[in-house]
CSV table of N, CA and C in Angstrom, one decimal:
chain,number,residue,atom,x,y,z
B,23,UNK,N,-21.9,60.1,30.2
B,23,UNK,CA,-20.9,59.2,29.7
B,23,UNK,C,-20.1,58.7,30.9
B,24,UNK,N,-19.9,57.3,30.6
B,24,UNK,CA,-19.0,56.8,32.1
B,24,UNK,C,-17.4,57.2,31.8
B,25,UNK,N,-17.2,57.6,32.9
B,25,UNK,CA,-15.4,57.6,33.2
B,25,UNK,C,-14.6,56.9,32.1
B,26,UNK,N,-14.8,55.6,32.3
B,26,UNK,CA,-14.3,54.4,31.7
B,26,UNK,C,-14.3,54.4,29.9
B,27,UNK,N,-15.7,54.3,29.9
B,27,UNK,CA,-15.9,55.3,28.4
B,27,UNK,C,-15.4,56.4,27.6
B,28,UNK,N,-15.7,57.4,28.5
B,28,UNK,CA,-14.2,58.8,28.1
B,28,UNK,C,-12.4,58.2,28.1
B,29,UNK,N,-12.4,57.8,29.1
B,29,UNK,CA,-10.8,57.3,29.1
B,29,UNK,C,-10.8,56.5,27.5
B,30,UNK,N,-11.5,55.5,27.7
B,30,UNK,CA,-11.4,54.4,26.8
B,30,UNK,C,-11.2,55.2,24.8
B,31,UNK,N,-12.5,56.2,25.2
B,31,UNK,CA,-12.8,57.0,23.6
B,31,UNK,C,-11.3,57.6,23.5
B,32,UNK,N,-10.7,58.6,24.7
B,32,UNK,CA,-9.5,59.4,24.9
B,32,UNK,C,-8.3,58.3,24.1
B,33,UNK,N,-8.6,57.5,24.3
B,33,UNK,CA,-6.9,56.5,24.4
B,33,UNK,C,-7.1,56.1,23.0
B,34,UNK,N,-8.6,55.7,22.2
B,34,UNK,CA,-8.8,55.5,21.0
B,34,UNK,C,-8.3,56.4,19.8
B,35,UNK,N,-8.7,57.8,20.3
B,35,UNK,CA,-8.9,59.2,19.3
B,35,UNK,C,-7.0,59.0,19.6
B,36,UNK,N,-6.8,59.3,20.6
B,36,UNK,CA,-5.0,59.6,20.9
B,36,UNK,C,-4.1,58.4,19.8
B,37,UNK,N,-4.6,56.9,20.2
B,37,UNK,CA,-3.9,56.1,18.9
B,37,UNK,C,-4.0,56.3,17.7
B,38,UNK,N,-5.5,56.9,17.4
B,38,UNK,CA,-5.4,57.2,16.0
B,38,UNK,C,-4.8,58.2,15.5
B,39,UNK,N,-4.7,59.5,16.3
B,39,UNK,CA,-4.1,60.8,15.8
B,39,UNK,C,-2.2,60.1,15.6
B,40,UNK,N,-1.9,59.0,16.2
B,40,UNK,CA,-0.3,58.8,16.0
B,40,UNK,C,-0.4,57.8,15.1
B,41,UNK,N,-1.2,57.4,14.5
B,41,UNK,CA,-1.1,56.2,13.3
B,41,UNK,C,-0.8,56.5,12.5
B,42,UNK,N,0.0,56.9,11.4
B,42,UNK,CA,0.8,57.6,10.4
B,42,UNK,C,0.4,56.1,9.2
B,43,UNK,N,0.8,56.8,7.8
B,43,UNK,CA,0.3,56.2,6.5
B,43,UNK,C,-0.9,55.2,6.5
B,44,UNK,N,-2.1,54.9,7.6
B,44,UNK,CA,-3.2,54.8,7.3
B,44,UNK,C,-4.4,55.8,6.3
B,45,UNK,N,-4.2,56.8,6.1
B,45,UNK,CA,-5.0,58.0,5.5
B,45,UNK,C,-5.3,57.5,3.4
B,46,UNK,N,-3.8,56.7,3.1
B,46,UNK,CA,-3.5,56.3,2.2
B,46,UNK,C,-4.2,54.9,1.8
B,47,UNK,N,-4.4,54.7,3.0
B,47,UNK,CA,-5.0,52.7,3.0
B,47,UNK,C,-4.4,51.6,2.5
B,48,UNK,N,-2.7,52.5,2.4
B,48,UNK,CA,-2.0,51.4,2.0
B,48,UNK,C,-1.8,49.9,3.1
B,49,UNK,N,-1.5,49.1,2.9
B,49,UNK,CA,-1.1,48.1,3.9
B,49,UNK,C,0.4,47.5,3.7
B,50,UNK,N,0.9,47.8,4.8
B,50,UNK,CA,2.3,47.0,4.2
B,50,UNK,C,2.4,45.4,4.4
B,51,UNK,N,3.6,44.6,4.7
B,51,UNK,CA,4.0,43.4,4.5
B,51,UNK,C,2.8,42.5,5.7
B,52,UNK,N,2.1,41.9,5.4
B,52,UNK,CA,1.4,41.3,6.4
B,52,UNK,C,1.4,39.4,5.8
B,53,UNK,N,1.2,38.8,6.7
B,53,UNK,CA,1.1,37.6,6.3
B,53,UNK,C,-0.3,36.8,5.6
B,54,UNK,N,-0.7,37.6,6.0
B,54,UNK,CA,-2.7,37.3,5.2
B,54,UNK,C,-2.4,38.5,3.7
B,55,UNK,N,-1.9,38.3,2.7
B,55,UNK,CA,-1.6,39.0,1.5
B,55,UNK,C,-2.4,37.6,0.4
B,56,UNK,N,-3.0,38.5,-0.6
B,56,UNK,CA,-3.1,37.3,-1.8
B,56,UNK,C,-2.8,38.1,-2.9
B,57,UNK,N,-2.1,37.2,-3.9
B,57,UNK,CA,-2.1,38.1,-5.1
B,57,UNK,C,-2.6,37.1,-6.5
B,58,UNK,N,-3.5,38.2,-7.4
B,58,UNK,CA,-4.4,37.3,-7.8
B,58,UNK,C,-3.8,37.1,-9.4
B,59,UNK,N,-3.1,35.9,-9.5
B,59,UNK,CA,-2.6,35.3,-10.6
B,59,UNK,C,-2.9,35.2,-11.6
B,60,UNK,N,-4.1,35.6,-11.8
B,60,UNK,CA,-5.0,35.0,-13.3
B,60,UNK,C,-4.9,36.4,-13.8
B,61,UNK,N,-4.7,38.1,-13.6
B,61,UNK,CA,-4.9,39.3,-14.4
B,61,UNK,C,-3.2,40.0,-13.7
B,62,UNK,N,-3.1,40.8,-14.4
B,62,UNK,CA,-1.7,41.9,-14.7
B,62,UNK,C,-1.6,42.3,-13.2
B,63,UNK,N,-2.9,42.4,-12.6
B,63,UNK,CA,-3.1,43.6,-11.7
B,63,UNK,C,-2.8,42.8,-10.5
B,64,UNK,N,-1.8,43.3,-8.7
B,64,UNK,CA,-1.7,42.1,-7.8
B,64,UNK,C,-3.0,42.7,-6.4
B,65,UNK,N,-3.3,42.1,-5.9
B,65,UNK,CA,-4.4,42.6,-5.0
B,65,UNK,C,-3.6,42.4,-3.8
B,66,UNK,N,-2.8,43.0,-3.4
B,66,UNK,CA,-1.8,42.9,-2.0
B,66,UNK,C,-2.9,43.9,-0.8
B,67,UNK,N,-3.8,43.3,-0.4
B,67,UNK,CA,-4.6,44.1,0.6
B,67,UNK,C,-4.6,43.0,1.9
B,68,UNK,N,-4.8,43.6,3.2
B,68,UNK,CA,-4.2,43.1,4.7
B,68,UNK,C,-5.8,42.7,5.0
B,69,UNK,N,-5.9,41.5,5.1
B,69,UNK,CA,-7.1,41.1,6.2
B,69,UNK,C,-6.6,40.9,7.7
B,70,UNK,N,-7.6,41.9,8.8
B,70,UNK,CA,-7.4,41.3,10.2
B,70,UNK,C,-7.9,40.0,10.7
B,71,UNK,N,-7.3,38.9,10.7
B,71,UNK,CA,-7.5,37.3,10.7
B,71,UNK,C,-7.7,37.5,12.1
B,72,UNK,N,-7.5,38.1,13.1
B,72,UNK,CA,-7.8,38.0,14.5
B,72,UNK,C,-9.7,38.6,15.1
B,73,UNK,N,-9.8,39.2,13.7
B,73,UNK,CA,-11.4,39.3,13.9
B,73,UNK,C,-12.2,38.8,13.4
B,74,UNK,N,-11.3,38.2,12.0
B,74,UNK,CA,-12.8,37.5,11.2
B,74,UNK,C,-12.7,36.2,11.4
B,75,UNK,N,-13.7,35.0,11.3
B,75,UNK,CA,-14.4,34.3,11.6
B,75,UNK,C,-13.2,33.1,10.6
B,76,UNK,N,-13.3,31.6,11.0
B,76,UNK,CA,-12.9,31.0,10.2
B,76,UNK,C,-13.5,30.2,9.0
B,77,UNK,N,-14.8,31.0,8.9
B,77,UNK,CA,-15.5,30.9,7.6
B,77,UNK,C,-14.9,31.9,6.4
B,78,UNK,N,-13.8,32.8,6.9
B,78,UNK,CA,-13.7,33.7,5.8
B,78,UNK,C,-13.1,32.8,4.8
B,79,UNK,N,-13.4,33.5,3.3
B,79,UNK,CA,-12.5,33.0,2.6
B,79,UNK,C,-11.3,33.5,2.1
B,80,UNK,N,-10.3,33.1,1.2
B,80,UNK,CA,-9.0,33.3,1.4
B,80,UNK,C,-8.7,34.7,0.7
B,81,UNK,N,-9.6,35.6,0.3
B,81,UNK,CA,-9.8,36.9,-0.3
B,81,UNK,C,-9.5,38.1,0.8
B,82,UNK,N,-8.1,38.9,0.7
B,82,UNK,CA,-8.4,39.6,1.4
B,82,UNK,C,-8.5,40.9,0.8
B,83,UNK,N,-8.8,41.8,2.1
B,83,UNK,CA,-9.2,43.3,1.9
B,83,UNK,C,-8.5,44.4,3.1
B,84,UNK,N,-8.7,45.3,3.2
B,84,UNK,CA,-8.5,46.5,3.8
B,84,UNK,C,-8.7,45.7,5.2
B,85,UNK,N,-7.8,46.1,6.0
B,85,UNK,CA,-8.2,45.7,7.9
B,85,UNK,C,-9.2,46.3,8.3
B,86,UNK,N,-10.3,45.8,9.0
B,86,UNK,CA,-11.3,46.4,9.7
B,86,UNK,C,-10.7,47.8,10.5
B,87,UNK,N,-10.0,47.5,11.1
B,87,UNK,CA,-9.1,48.4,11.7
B,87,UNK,C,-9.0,49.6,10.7
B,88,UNK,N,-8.1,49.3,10.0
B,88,UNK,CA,-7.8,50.3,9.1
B,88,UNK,C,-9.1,51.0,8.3
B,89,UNK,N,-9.8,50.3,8.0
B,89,UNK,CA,-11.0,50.8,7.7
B,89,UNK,C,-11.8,52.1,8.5
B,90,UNK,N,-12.0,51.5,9.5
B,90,UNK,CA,-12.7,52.7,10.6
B,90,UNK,C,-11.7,53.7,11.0
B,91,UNK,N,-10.2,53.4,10.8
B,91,UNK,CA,-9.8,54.4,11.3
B,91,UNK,C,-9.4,55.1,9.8
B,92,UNK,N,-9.3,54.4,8.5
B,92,UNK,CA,-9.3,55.8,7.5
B,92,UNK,C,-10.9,56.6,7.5
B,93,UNK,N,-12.2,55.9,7.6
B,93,UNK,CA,-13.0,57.0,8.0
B,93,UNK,C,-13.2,58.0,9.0
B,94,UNK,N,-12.6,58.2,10.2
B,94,UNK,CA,-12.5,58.8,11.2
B,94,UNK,C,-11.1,59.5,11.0
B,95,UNK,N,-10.3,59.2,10.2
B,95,UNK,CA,-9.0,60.5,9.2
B,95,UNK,C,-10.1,61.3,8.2
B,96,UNK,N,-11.0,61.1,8.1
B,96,UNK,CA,-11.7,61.6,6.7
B,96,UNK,C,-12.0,61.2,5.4
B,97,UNK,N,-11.2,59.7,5.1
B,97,UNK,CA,-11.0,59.1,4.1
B,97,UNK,C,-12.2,58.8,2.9
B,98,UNK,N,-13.6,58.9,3.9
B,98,UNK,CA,-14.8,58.5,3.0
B,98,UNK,C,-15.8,59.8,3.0
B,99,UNK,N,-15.1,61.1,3.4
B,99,UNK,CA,-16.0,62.3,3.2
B,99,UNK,C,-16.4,62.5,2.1
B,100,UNK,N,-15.7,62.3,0.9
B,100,UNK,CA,-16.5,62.0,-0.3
B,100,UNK,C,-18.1,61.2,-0.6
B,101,UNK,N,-17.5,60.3,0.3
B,101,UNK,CA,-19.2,59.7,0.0
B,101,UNK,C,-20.2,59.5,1.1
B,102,UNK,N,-19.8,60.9,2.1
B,102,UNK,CA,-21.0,61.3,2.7
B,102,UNK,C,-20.3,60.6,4.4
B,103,UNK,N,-19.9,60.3,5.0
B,103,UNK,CA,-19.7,59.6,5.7
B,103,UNK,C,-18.1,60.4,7.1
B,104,UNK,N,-18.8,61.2,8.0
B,104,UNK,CA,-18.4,62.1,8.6
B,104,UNK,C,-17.1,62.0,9.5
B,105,UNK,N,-16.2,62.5,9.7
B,105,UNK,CA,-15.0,62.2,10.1
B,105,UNK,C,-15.1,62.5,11.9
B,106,UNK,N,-13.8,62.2,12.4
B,106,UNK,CA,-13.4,62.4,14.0
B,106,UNK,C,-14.5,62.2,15.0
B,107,UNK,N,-14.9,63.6,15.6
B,107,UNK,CA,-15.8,63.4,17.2
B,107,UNK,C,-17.3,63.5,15.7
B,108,UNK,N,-17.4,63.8,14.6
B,108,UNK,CA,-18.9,63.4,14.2
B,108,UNK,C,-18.9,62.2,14.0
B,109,UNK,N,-18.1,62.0,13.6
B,109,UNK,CA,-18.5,60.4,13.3
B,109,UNK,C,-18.3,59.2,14.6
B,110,UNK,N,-17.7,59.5,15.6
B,110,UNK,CA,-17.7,58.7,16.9
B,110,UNK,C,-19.3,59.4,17.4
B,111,UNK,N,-19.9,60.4,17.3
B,111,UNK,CA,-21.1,60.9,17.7
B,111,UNK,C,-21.9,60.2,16.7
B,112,UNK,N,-22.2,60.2,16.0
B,112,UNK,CA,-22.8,59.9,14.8
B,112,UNK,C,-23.2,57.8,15.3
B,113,UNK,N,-21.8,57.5,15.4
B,113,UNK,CA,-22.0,55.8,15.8
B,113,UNK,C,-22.7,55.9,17.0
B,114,UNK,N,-22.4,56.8,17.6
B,114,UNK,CA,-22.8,56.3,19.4
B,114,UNK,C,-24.4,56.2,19.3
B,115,UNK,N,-25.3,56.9,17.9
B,115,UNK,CA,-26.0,57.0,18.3
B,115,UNK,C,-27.0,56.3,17.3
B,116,UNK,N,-26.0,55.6,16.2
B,116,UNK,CA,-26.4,55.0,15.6
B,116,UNK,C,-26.7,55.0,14.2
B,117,UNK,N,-25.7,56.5,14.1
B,117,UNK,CA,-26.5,56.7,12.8
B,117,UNK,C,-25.6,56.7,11.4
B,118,UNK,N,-24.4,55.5,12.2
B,118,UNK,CA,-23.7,55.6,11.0
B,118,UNK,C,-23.0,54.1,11.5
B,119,UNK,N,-23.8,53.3,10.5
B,119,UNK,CA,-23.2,51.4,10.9
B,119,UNK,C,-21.9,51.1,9.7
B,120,UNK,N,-21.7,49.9,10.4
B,120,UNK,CA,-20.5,49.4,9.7
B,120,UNK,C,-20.6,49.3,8.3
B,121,UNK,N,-22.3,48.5,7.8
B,121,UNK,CA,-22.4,48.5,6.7
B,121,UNK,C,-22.3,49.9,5.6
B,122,UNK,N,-22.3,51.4,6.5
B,122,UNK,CA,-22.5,52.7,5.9
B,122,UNK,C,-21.2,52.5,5.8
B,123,UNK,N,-20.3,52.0,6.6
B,123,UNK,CA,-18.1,52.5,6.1
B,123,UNK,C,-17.9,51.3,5.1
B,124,UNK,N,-18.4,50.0,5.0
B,124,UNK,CA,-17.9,49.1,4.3
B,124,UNK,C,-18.8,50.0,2.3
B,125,UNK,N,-20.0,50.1,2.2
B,125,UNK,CA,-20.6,50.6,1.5
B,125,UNK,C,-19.7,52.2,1.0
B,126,UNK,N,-19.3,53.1,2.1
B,126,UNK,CA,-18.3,53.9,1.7
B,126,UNK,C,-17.4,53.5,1.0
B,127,UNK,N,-16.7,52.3,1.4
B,127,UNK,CA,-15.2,52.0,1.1
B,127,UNK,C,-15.2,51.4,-0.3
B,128,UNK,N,-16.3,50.8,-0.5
B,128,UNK,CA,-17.0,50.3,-2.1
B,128,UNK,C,-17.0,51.5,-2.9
B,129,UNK,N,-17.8,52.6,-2.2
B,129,UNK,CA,-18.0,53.4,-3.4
B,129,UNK,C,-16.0,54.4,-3.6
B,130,UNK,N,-15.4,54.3,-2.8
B,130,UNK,CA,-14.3,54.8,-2.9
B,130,UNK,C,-13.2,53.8,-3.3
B,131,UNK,N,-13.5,53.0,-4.1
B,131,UNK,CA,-13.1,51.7,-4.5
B,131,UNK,C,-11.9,51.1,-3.5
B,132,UNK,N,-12.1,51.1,-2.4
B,132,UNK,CA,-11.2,50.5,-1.2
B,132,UNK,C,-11.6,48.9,-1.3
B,133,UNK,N,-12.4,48.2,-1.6
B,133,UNK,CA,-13.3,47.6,-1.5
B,133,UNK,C,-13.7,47.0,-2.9
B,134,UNK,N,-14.0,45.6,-2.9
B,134,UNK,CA,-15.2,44.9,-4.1
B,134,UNK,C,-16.3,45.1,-3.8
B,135,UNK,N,-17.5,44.8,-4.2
B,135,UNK,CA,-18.7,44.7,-3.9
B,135,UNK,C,-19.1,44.1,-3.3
B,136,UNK,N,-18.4,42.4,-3.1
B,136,UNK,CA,-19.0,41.3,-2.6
B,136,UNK,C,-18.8,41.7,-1.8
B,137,UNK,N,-17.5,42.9,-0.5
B,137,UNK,CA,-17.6,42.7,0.8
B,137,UNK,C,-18.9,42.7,1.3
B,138,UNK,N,-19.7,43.1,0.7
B,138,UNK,CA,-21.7,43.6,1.2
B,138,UNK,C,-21.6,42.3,1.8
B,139,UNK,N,-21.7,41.1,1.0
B,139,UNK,CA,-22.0,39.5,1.4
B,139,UNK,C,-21.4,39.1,2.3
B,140,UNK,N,-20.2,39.5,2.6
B,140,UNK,CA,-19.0,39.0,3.9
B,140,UNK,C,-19.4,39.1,5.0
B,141,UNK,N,-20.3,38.4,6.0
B,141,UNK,CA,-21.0,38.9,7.4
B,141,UNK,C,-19.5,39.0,8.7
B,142,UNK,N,-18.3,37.9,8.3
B,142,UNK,CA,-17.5,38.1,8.6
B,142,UNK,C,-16.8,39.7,9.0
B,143,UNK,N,-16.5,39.6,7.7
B,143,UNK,CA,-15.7,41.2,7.7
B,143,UNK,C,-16.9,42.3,8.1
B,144,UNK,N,-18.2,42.3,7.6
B,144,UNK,CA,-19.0,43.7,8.6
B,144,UNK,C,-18.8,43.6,10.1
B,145,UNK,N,-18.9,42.0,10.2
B,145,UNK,CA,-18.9,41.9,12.2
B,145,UNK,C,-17.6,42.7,13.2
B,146,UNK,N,-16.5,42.5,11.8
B,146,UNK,CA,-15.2,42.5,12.1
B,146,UNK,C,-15.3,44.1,12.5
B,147,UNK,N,-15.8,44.8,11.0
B,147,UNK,CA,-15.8,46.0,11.2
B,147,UNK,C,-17.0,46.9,12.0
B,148,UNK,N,-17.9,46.0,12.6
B,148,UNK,CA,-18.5,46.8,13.9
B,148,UNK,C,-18.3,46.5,14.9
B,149,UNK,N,-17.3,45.5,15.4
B,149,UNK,CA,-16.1,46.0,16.0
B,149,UNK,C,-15.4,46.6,16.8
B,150,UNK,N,-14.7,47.0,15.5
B,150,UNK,CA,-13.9,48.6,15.8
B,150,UNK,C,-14.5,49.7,15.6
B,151,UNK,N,-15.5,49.4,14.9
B,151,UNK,CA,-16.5,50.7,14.9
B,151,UNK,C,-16.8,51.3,16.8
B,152,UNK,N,-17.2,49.9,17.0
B,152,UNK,CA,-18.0,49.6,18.7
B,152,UNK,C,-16.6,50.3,19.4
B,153,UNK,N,-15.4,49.7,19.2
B,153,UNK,CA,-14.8,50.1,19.7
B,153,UNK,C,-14.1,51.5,19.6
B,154,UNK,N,-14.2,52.3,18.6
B,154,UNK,CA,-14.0,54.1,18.6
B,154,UNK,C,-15.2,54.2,19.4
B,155,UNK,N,-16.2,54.0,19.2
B,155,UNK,CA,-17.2,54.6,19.8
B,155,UNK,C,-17.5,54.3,21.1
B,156,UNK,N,-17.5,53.5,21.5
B,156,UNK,CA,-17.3,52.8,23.2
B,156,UNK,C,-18.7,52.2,22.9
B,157,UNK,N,-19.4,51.9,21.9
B,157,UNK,CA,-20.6,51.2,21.9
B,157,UNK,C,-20.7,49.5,21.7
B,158,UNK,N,-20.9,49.2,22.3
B,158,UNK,CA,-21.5,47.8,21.9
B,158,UNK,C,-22.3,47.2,21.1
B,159,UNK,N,-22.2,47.3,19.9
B,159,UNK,CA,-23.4,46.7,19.2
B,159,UNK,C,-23.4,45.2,18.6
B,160,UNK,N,-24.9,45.4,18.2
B,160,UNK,CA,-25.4,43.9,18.2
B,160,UNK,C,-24.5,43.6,16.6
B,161,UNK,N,-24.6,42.0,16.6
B,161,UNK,CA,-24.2,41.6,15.4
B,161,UNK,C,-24.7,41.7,14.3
């Protein structure tokens, strides 16, 4: 592993261990909020507008960000999907893609289903995936 790589993973793991009420997947006041008018129920979920593409559409969800880092708190052990240095080991080597956390976050109802369709938001979320893991991957 390069120097740069270790530092880089070190400074990753360190911000995530000080991120406090991510674990919950709440999101607080952000400016990309929608609330959906037509049912009882309001859908106040944070999209990272700095990653996704300007094809998204105006539906938002959970931040990529937030996403990878409630899996790496443990957030998706339920549905199989391994927390901290296994799961930064696990990405590095490929055996755990973005589509396997966005498919978690569906089955842990974080998520609609359509995110599957959003090529935006998976890109967004491999990522930060790439980025816990210090890997680069393809789109």
């Amino acid at each position: 592993m390069k120097l740069t790589t270790l530092i880089t993973s070190t400074a990753i793991v360190a911000s995530l261990a000080f991120t406090s009420g991510i674990a919950s997947a709440q999101t607080g006041a952000n400016k990309n909020t929608s609330t959906n008018a037509t049912s009882e129920k309001s859908i106040n979920t944070a999209v990272n507008s700095d990653a996704l593409g300007s094809n998204s559409s105006n539906v938002s969800y959970i931040q990529p960000f937030n996403l990878v880092n409630l899996a790496y708190q443990g957030g998706f052990k339920q549905q199989g999907v391994p927390s901290g240095g296994t799961l930064i080991s696990k990405g590095q080597r490929g055996n755990i893609t973005a589509k396997d956390l966005v498919k978690a976050a569906i089955n842990a109802k974080k998520l609609p289903a359509q995110v599957l369709n959003n090529q935006d938001y998976i890109s967004a979320v491999n990522l930060q995936l790439g980025v816990l893991t210090g890997v680069d991957y393809p789109e």
